[in-house]
Short mmCIF file of C-alpha atoms and ligand atoms in Angstrom, two decimals:
data_model
loop_
_atom_site.label_atom_id
_atom_site.label_comp_id
_atom_site.label_asym_id
_atom_site.label_seq_id
_atom_site.Cartn_x
_atom_site.Cartn_y
_atom_site.Cartn_z
CA UNK A 1 89.83 86.89 110.49
CA UNK A 2 93.28 87.67 111.89
CA UNK A 3 94.13 83.96 112.20
CA UNK A 4 96.05 81.28 110.33
CA UNK A 5 95.39 81.67 106.65
CA UNK A 6 93.73 85.00 107.34
CA UNK A 7 94.69 88.66 107.41
CA UNK A 8 98.11 89.77 108.52
CA UNK A 9 97.83 92.02 111.56
CA UNK A 10 99.74 95.22 110.91
CA UNK A 11 100.85 97.79 113.42
CA UNK A 12 101.78 101.30 112.54
CA UNK A 13 105.51 101.43 112.03
CA UNK A 14 105.77 97.81 110.87
CA UNK A 15 108.39 97.26 108.21
CA UNK A 16 108.03 95.32 105.00
CA UNK A 17 110.30 94.04 102.30
CA UNK A 18 113.50 94.30 104.26
CA UNK A 19 112.57 97.67 105.71
CA UNK A 20 111.76 99.40 102.44
CA UNK A 21 108.09 100.05 103.29
CA UNK A 22 106.79 101.31 106.60
CA UNK A 23 103.12 101.04 107.51
CA UNK A 24 101.46 104.35 108.32
CA UNK A 25 97.72 103.82 108.45
CA UNK A 26 94.97 101.50 107.24
CA UNK A 27 93.35 102.66 104.01
CA UNK A 28 90.73 100.04 103.46
CA UNK A 29 90.04 96.37 103.17
CA UNK A 30 88.27 93.87 101.03
CA UNK A 31 87.28 90.25 101.30
CA UNK A 32 90.78 88.95 100.80
CA UNK A 33 93.06 91.73 101.90
CA UNK A 34 93.81 94.78 103.96
CA UNK A 35 95.26 97.87 102.33
CA UNK A 36 97.69 100.15 104.13
CA UNK A 37 99.23 103.50 103.49
CA UNK A 38 102.96 102.90 103.60
CA UNK A 39 106.03 105.08 103.25
CA UNK A 40 108.51 103.91 100.65
CA UNK A 41 111.90 104.75 102.12
CA UNK A 42 113.65 104.10 98.81
CA UNK A 43 111.69 106.67 96.79
CA UNK A 44 110.46 108.84 99.69
CA UNK A 45 106.89 108.57 98.51
CA UNK A 46 103.68 107.15 99.86
CA UNK A 47 102.31 103.95 98.42
CA UNK A 48 99.35 101.67 99.05
CA UNK A 49 100.30 98.26 100.37
CA UNK A 50 97.76 95.54 99.68
CA UNK A 51 98.38 92.58 101.97
CA UNK A 52 96.57 89.42 100.96
CA UNK A 53 95.26 86.82 103.39
CA UNK A 54 97.74 83.97 103.57
CA UNK A 55 95.72 80.82 102.80
CA UNK A 56 96.58 79.04 99.58
CA UNK A 57 93.47 80.08 97.63
CA UNK A 58 94.09 83.75 98.46
CA UNK A 59 97.73 83.49 97.48
CA UNK A 60 96.65 81.98 94.18
CA UNK A 61 94.19 84.82 93.60
CA UNK A 62 96.87 87.39 94.45
CA UNK A 63 99.31 85.85 91.97
CA UNK A 64 96.64 86.17 89.32
CA UNK A 65 95.93 89.77 90.30
CA UNK A 66 99.64 90.57 90.15
CA UNK A 67 99.89 89.05 86.68
CA UNK A 68 97.10 91.28 85.39
CA UNK A 69 98.33 94.40 87.16
CA UNK A 70 101.82 93.77 85.82
CA UNK A 71 100.48 93.47 82.28
CA UNK A 72 98.58 96.73 82.74
CA UNK A 73 101.70 98.49 84.01
CA UNK A 74 103.91 97.09 81.22
CA UNK A 75 101.53 98.33 78.53
CA UNK A 76 101.32 101.85 79.92
CA UNK A 77 104.81 103.12 80.70
CA UNK A 78 103.65 106.73 80.84
CA UNK A 79 100.94 105.82 83.38
CA UNK A 80 98.19 107.79 81.63
CA UNK A 81 95.60 105.12 81.04
CA UNK A 82 93.54 105.42 84.18
CA UNK A 83 94.47 102.07 85.69
CA UNK A 84 96.16 101.77 89.07
CA UNK A 85 99.88 101.18 88.80
CA UNK A 86 101.64 98.19 90.36
CA UNK A 87 104.98 99.38 91.72
CA UNK A 88 106.32 96.27 93.41
CA UNK A 89 105.32 92.94 94.92
CA UNK A 90 106.85 90.69 97.55
CA UNK A 91 106.10 87.99 100.10
CA UNK A 92 105.82 88.76 103.77
CA UNK A 93 105.93 86.07 106.42
CA UNK A 94 103.96 86.71 109.59
CA UNK A 95 102.43 84.67 112.39
CA UNK A 96 99.44 83.76 110.20
CA UNK A 97 101.53 82.47 107.34
CA UNK A 98 102.98 83.87 104.16
CA UNK A 99 101.20 86.83 102.60
CA UNK A 100 101.57 88.11 99.09
CA UNK A 101 101.82 91.88 99.07
CA UNK A 102 101.21 94.32 96.26
CA UNK A 103 102.65 97.80 96.29
CA UNK A 104 100.37 100.14 94.38
CA UNK A 105 100.49 103.80 93.61
CA UNK A 106 98.69 105.70 96.33
CA UNK A 107 95.29 106.99 95.28
CA UNK A 108 92.51 108.97 96.94
CA UNK A 109 88.94 108.27 97.93
CA UNK A 110 86.69 105.87 96.09
CA UNK A 111 83.72 107.10 94.10
CA UNK A 112 81.54 105.40 96.68
CA UNK A 113 82.91 107.74 99.31
CA UNK A 114 82.38 110.62 96.94
CA UNK A 115 78.73 109.63 96.48
CA UNK A 116 78.27 109.36 100.25
CA UNK A 117 80.06 112.62 100.78
CA UNK A 118 77.53 114.20 98.46
CA UNK A 119 74.86 112.73 100.74
CA UNK A 120 73.57 110.51 97.95
CA UNK A 121 72.20 113.56 96.15
CA UNK A 122 74.07 113.01 92.93
CA UNK A 123 76.76 115.13 91.34
CA UNK A 124 76.69 117.78 88.66
CA UNK A 125 76.66 116.20 85.25
CA UNK A 126 79.84 118.06 84.38
CA UNK A 127 81.70 116.19 87.09
CA UNK A 128 80.07 112.94 86.03
CA UNK A 129 81.32 113.56 82.49
CA UNK A 130 84.90 113.99 83.69
CA UNK A 131 84.78 110.82 85.73
CA UNK A 132 83.16 108.90 82.86
CA UNK A 133 85.98 109.93 80.52
CA UNK A 134 88.56 108.48 82.92
CA UNK A 135 86.70 105.23 83.47
CA UNK A 136 86.20 104.80 79.73
CA UNK A 137 89.87 105.52 79.08
CA UNK A 138 90.73 102.77 81.55
CA UNK A 139 88.22 100.33 80.09
CA UNK A 140 89.28 101.03 76.51
CA UNK A 141 92.84 100.28 77.52
CA UNK A 142 91.95 97.07 79.35
CA UNK A 143 89.63 95.81 76.63
CA UNK A 144 91.19 96.84 73.34
CA UNK A 145 94.88 96.93 74.16
CA UNK A 146 95.18 94.22 76.81
CA UNK A 147 92.24 91.89 76.16
CA UNK A 148 91.23 92.03 79.81
CA UNK A 149 87.77 92.07 81.41
CA UNK A 150 87.66 93.81 84.77
CA UNK A 151 84.51 91.95 85.93
CA UNK A 152 83.91 94.02 89.07
CA UNK A 153 83.53 97.61 88.03
CA UNK A 154 81.62 99.71 90.59
CA UNK A 155 82.07 103.00 92.47
CA UNK A 156 84.03 101.29 95.25
CA UNK A 157 86.64 100.09 92.76
CA UNK A 158 87.28 103.46 91.15
CA UNK A 159 89.55 105.73 93.13
CA UNK A 160 90.13 109.43 92.70
CA UNK A 161 93.64 110.57 91.96
CA UNK A 162 94.92 112.68 94.77
CA UNK A 163 95.23 116.10 93.19
CA UNK A 164 98.44 116.85 95.04
CA UNK A 165 101.48 114.88 94.05
CA UNK A 166 103.05 114.17 97.43
CA UNK A 167 106.49 114.15 95.85
CA UNK A 168 106.14 117.65 94.43
CA UNK A 169 104.05 119.24 97.08
CA UNK A 170 105.83 121.94 99.08
CA UNK A 171 103.96 121.03 102.25
CA UNK A 172 105.49 117.60 101.98
CA UNK A 173 108.59 118.95 103.63
CA UNK A 174 106.55 119.17 106.82
CA UNK A 175 105.85 115.49 106.67
CA UNK A 176 106.92 113.22 109.41
CA UNK A 177 106.61 109.73 108.07
CA UNK A 178 106.63 107.11 110.76
CA UNK A 179 109.91 105.39 110.24
CA UNK A 180 110.13 103.14 113.21
CA UNK A 181 108.13 100.66 115.16
CA UNK A 182 107.32 101.32 118.79
CA UNK A 183 110.19 99.95 120.89
CA UNK A 184 109.87 96.35 122.07
CA UNK A 185 106.90 94.70 123.69
CA UNK A 186 108.31 94.59 127.20
CA UNK A 187 106.46 97.72 128.21
CA UNK A 188 103.26 95.74 128.38
CA UNK A 189 100.07 96.08 126.41
CA UNK A 190 98.88 99.26 128.07
CA UNK A 191 101.96 101.24 127.14
CA UNK A 192 101.88 99.78 123.66
CA UNK A 193 98.41 101.15 123.25
CA UNK A 194 99.51 104.62 124.25
CA UNK A 195 102.39 104.48 121.79
CA UNK A 196 100.11 103.16 119.07
CA UNK A 197 97.62 105.92 119.69
CA UNK A 198 100.31 108.54 119.51
CA UNK A 199 101.64 107.07 116.32
CA UNK A 200 98.17 106.90 114.86
CA UNK A 201 97.61 110.55 115.59
CA UNK A 202 100.93 111.39 113.98
CA UNK A 203 100.04 109.30 110.97
CA UNK A 204 96.69 111.00 110.65
CA UNK A 205 98.29 114.42 110.75
CA UNK A 206 100.85 113.38 108.18
CA UNK A 207 98.17 112.07 105.88
CA UNK A 208 96.07 115.18 106.33
CA UNK A 209 99.07 117.16 105.21
CA UNK A 210 99.83 115.20 102.09
CA UNK A 211 96.21 114.95 101.14
CA UNK A 212 96.01 118.64 101.81
CA UNK A 213 93.05 119.93 103.77
CA UNK A 214 92.77 122.53 101.08
CA UNK A 215 91.43 119.87 98.77
CA UNK A 216 88.25 119.04 100.51
CA UNK A 217 87.13 115.74 99.07
CA UNK A 218 90.11 114.15 97.45
CA UNK A 219 91.48 114.49 100.99
CA UNK A 220 91.66 110.72 101.17
CA UNK A 221 90.05 109.22 104.20
CA UNK A 222 90.71 112.21 106.35
CA UNK A 223 88.14 114.37 104.65
CA UNK A 224 87.13 117.14 107.00
CA UNK A 225 83.40 116.80 107.39
CA UNK A 226 82.61 120.35 108.32
CA UNK A 227 83.81 121.98 105.14
CA UNK A 228 81.30 122.98 102.54
CA UNK A 229 80.20 120.02 100.53
CA UNK A 230 81.22 121.43 97.27
CA UNK A 231 83.34 119.90 94.59
CA UNK A 232 84.03 123.12 92.70
CA UNK A 233 87.39 123.35 91.09
CA UNK A 234 88.34 119.81 91.90
CA UNK A 235 89.90 117.88 89.11
CA UNK A 236 87.86 114.70 88.80
CA UNK A 237 90.53 112.32 87.61
CA UNK A 238 90.27 108.74 88.72
CA UNK A 239 91.62 105.26 88.14
CA UNK A 240 90.24 101.75 87.99
CA UNK A 241 91.49 99.49 90.81
CA UNK A 242 90.93 95.99 92.21
CA UNK A 243 91.94 93.40 89.65
CA UNK A 244 91.09 90.58 92.03
CA UNK A 245 88.29 89.41 89.74
CA UNK A 246 89.69 90.49 86.39
CA UNK A 247 90.44 87.94 83.68
CA UNK A 248 91.72 87.58 80.13
CA UNK A 249 88.86 87.57 77.64
CA UNK A 250 89.97 84.19 76.29
CA UNK A 251 90.65 82.60 79.66
CA UNK A 252 87.70 83.15 81.97
CA UNK A 253 87.44 81.19 85.16
CA UNK A 254 84.13 82.22 86.69
CA UNK A 255 80.54 82.09 85.48
CA UNK A 256 79.15 84.27 88.21
CA UNK A 257 80.99 87.56 88.10
CA UNK A 258 80.36 91.18 89.14
CA UNK A 259 78.80 92.67 92.24
CA UNK A 260 75.02 92.15 92.26
CA UNK A 261 73.80 95.66 91.43
CA UNK A 262 76.29 96.08 88.59
CA UNK A 263 75.75 92.64 87.11
CA UNK A 264 74.85 92.36 83.45
CA UNK A 265 71.76 90.38 82.34
CA UNK A 266 73.83 87.82 80.40
CA UNK A 267 75.67 86.98 83.63
CA UNK A 268 72.40 86.36 85.47
CA UNK A 269 71.10 84.23 82.61
CA UNK A 270 74.49 82.60 82.01
CA UNK A 271 74.54 83.10 78.29
CA UNK A 272 78.26 83.81 78.14
CA UNK A 273 79.95 87.17 78.51
CA UNK A 274 82.59 89.40 77.00
CA UNK A 275 84.08 92.90 77.42
CA UNK A 276 80.59 94.36 77.26
CA UNK A 277 79.82 93.23 80.85
CA UNK A 278 82.13 96.02 82.00
CA UNK A 279 80.20 98.48 79.86
CA UNK A 280 76.98 97.51 81.62
CA UNK A 281 78.58 98.10 85.03
CA UNK A 282 79.97 101.37 83.72
CA UNK A 283 76.48 102.63 82.82
CA UNK A 284 75.18 101.62 86.27
CA UNK A 285 78.06 103.52 87.85
CA UNK A 286 77.51 106.66 85.75
CA UNK A 287 73.83 106.72 86.70
CA UNK A 288 74.70 106.34 90.38
CA UNK A 289 77.16 109.23 90.25
CA UNK A 290 74.54 111.48 88.69
CA UNK A 291 71.65 110.54 90.99
CA UNK A 292 73.19 109.12 94.17
CA UNK A 293 70.98 106.02 93.78
CA UNK A 294 71.90 102.62 92.42
CA UNK A 295 70.38 102.05 89.00
CA UNK A 296 69.22 98.56 89.98
CA UNK A 297 68.85 97.52 93.60
CA UNK A 298 67.09 94.15 93.44
CA UNK A 299 65.57 92.45 96.48
CA UNK A 300 64.02 89.06 96.87
CA UNK A 301 60.33 89.04 97.64
CA UNK A 302 57.28 86.92 98.03
CA UNK A 303 57.80 83.89 95.83
CA UNK A 304 60.67 85.26 93.74
CA UNK A 305 64.41 85.66 94.17
CA UNK A 306 66.85 88.55 93.73
CA UNK A 307 67.73 87.45 90.22
CA UNK A 308 64.15 87.58 89.00
CA UNK A 309 63.57 90.94 90.67
CA UNK A 310 66.74 92.19 89.02
CA UNK A 311 65.52 91.12 85.58
CA UNK A 312 62.14 92.74 86.28
CA UNK A 313 63.79 96.03 87.26
CA UNK A 314 65.84 95.97 84.06
CA UNK A 315 62.75 95.48 81.95
CA UNK A 316 60.84 98.21 83.77
CA UNK A 317 63.57 100.61 82.78
CA UNK A 318 64.62 99.31 79.39
CA UNK A 319 61.54 97.61 78.02
CA UNK A 320 60.86 93.95 77.47
CA UNK A 321 63.88 91.74 76.92
CA UNK A 322 63.83 90.29 73.40
CA UNK A 323 62.51 86.72 73.64
CA UNK A 324 65.57 85.19 72.02
CA UNK A 325 67.86 86.74 74.61
CA UNK A 326 65.51 85.99 77.50
CA UNK A 327 65.33 82.27 76.74
CA UNK A 328 68.87 81.89 75.44
CA UNK A 329 70.84 81.40 78.68
CA UNK A 330 71.70 78.28 80.66
CA UNK A 331 69.60 79.65 83.52
CA UNK A 332 66.79 81.20 81.48
CA UNK A 333 64.35 78.46 82.43
CA UNK A 334 64.65 79.46 86.09
CA UNK A 335 63.16 82.90 85.36
CA UNK A 336 61.40 82.99 82.00
CA UNK A 337 58.62 80.93 80.46
CA UNK A 338 58.87 79.92 76.81
CA UNK A 339 57.22 83.15 75.66
CA UNK A 340 59.97 85.12 77.29
CA UNK A 341 57.82 86.40 80.15
CA UNK A 342 59.02 86.31 83.74
CA UNK A 343 57.56 83.34 85.57
CA UNK A 344 56.68 84.95 88.87
CA UNK A 345 56.66 88.69 88.32
CA UNK A 346 53.92 89.49 85.86
CA UNK A 347 53.03 93.14 86.08
CA UNK A 348 55.84 95.49 85.11
CA UNK A 349 55.64 99.26 85.36
CA UNK A 350 57.61 100.77 82.52
CA UNK A 351 59.53 103.87 83.52
CA UNK A 352 62.10 104.79 80.86
CA UNK A 353 65.42 106.35 81.78
CA UNK A 354 64.89 109.89 80.48
CA UNK A 355 61.59 110.16 82.33
CA UNK A 356 63.08 108.65 85.48
CA UNK A 357 65.83 111.26 85.36
CA UNK A 358 63.38 114.15 85.03
CA UNK A 359 60.49 112.90 87.17
CA UNK A 360 62.38 111.38 90.07
CA UNK A 361 65.71 113.18 89.98
CA UNK A 362 64.54 116.56 88.70
CA UNK A 363 67.21 116.77 86.03
CA UNK A 364 66.12 119.33 83.41
CA UNK A 365 64.45 117.67 80.44
CA UNK A 366 67.06 118.45 77.81
CA UNK A 367 69.97 117.33 79.99
CA UNK A 368 68.11 114.20 81.03
CA UNK A 369 67.44 113.32 77.41
CA UNK A 370 71.10 113.79 76.46
CA UNK A 371 72.33 111.73 79.41
CA UNK A 372 69.80 108.97 78.64
CA UNK A 373 70.93 109.03 75.00
CA UNK A 374 74.43 108.32 76.22
CA UNK A 375 73.47 105.57 78.66
CA UNK A 376 70.67 103.67 76.93
CA UNK A 377 72.73 102.09 74.12
CA UNK A 378 75.20 100.82 76.77
CA UNK A 379 72.29 99.16 78.55
CA UNK A 380 71.27 97.12 75.51
CA UNK A 381 70.11 93.64 76.45
CA UNK A 382 72.07 92.33 73.47
CA UNK A 383 75.71 92.46 74.67
CA UNK A 384 77.15 92.66 71.14
CA UNK A 385 75.06 95.75 70.39
CA UNK A 386 76.49 97.75 73.27
CA UNK A 387 78.99 100.38 72.19
CA UNK A 388 82.61 99.69 73.15
CA UNK A 389 84.52 101.96 75.51
CA UNK A 390 86.28 103.40 72.48
CA UNK A 391 82.95 104.20 70.82
CA UNK A 392 81.58 105.72 74.03
CA UNK A 393 84.58 108.03 74.21
CA UNK A 394 83.40 109.49 70.88
CA UNK A 395 79.91 110.20 72.16
CA UNK A 396 78.93 113.89 72.02
CA UNK A 397 77.57 113.77 75.58
CA UNK A 398 81.12 113.58 76.93
CA UNK A 399 82.03 116.83 75.25
CA UNK A 400 78.84 118.75 75.85
CA UNK A 401 79.02 122.35 76.90
CA UNK A 402 78.23 122.77 80.52
CA UNK A 403 74.61 123.53 81.21
CA UNK A 404 75.52 124.84 84.65
CA UNK A 405 77.65 127.55 83.14
CA UNK A 406 74.77 128.52 80.93
CA UNK A 407 72.44 128.57 83.92
CA UNK A 408 74.96 130.61 85.77
CA UNK A 409 75.28 133.09 82.90
CA UNK A 410 71.51 133.28 82.57
CA UNK A 411 71.29 133.92 86.29
CA UNK A 412 73.77 136.75 86.01
CA UNK A 413 71.91 138.18 83.03
CA UNK A 414 68.59 138.24 84.83
CA UNK A 415 70.19 139.92 87.83
CA UNK A 416 71.56 142.56 85.49
CA UNK A 417 68.16 143.00 83.92
CA UNK A 418 66.57 143.50 87.31
CA UNK A 419 69.16 146.16 88.14
CA UNK A 420 68.46 147.93 84.91
P1 ADP B 501 89.72 93.87 97.46
O1 ADP B 501 90.14 93.08 96.26
O2 ADP B 501 90.02 93.11 98.73
O3 ADP B 501 88.34 94.44 97.37
P2 ADP B 501 90.78 96.47 96.75
O4 ADP B 501 91.91 96.44 95.78
O5 ADP B 501 89.44 96.83 96.19
O6 ADP B 501 90.74 95.09 97.54
O7 ADP B 501 91.14 97.44 97.94
C1 ADP B 501 90.32 97.57 99.08
C2 ADP B 501 90.21 99.03 99.50
O8 ADP B 501 91.50 99.54 99.82
C3 ADP B 501 89.70 99.95 98.40
O9 ADP B 501 88.30 100.02 98.35
C4 ADP B 501 90.31 101.28 98.83
O10 ADP B 501 89.57 101.86 99.89
C5 ADP B 501 91.67 100.87 99.38
N1 ADP B 501 92.68 100.93 98.31
C6 ADP B 501 92.98 99.97 97.41
N2 ADP B 501 93.96 100.35 96.56
C7 ADP B 501 94.31 101.59 96.92
C8 ADP B 501 95.26 102.56 96.41
N3 ADP B 501 96.04 102.28 95.37
N4 ADP B 501 95.35 103.76 97.03
C9 ADP B 501 94.53 104.04 98.09
N5 ADP B 501 93.62 103.20 98.60
C10 ADP B 501 93.49 101.98 98.04
MG1 MG B 502 87.45 96.03 96.07
#
């Protein structure tokens, strides 16, 4: 993909925007871009540099993304609304063409990495609550204040805030940002590789320092794997990123939106969508954080496709889809008969959310019921009945007292009783 119209190949030490930004290390990539950790020589801070593929359609998409990110930044001068901040943007010309580049505030690991780090076992509900508050704050801002639909909410697109501010951190003084490119190419490829390797090692050390090995998970991509897998005491703040698919609610450009597993039923059926598609994806994400499993993981099978399986899974969890909704979409006829029954998947095994949480995930009954009470209304088949992000923020589940503390106290009490 590093070809004309494709990705821009970056080497550690490469300079951007007239030397202001210096590439340190690759942070991640997506379909249309690569994302690099870069040092901003003007502000002496680290930033994330998202470099778009150069072909026209990618440039167009990047311009759109920049427009939305800019609107989000303009509406939130204090940067408190849980949406990634756009710092700068510029064009960079390389051998593969012209690339639009976005400079974003530098964030930590994605929730997907956090879920993996927890070995897909799910996180304490107290942590889930904290993360949910952040995501909802972001969504409320996007929806109510900006009129924007994110359209691709999922764990991968929610990044933790690094708990150490690199600018204020005392260990930052030990940093050695890579400020220059390896000298010339005359040395030949072999030598270049040695230099690159050295620089990479330096970059890794630098990143480990700013991320702080003390902070086990938020430690960006350099998370030490041997430390105890324990998220105690870590502040679970996070931000919504990736506005590559976002749109204004009154100017949508795609019918098929969202990543499969987080896709709302009205998108599958093509009955039109609104802000509430993000709420659906939010509920799927919250479940996944708590259990380590995707809420819906549809597969195609004998005689039916992924879409129909997906609809079947939804109904097994949430009950039968009301007939009017089932037959109301442009694509309803592909999946439902006129009674509102699936055409090819006939026998559904109902397994409601609270029971799934207790039976399969061993969450204590009371906690499971409370969590299901929070999630079920968001998973309403009728999009207009789903609570808004603002309404969800008022839900008592988000402010529940921690059961773990109570368990802990009970544990202590029984120890005391044994002693006595
Ligand atoms: P795409 O639109 O190509 O999916 P994203 O914006 O989702 O691009 O970025 C791709 C990956 O790059 C993310 O999953 C994440 O790992 C990393 N990344 C993106 N933005 C940042 C950021 N601000 N700070 C740190 N890492 C980031
Ligand atoms: Mg992405």
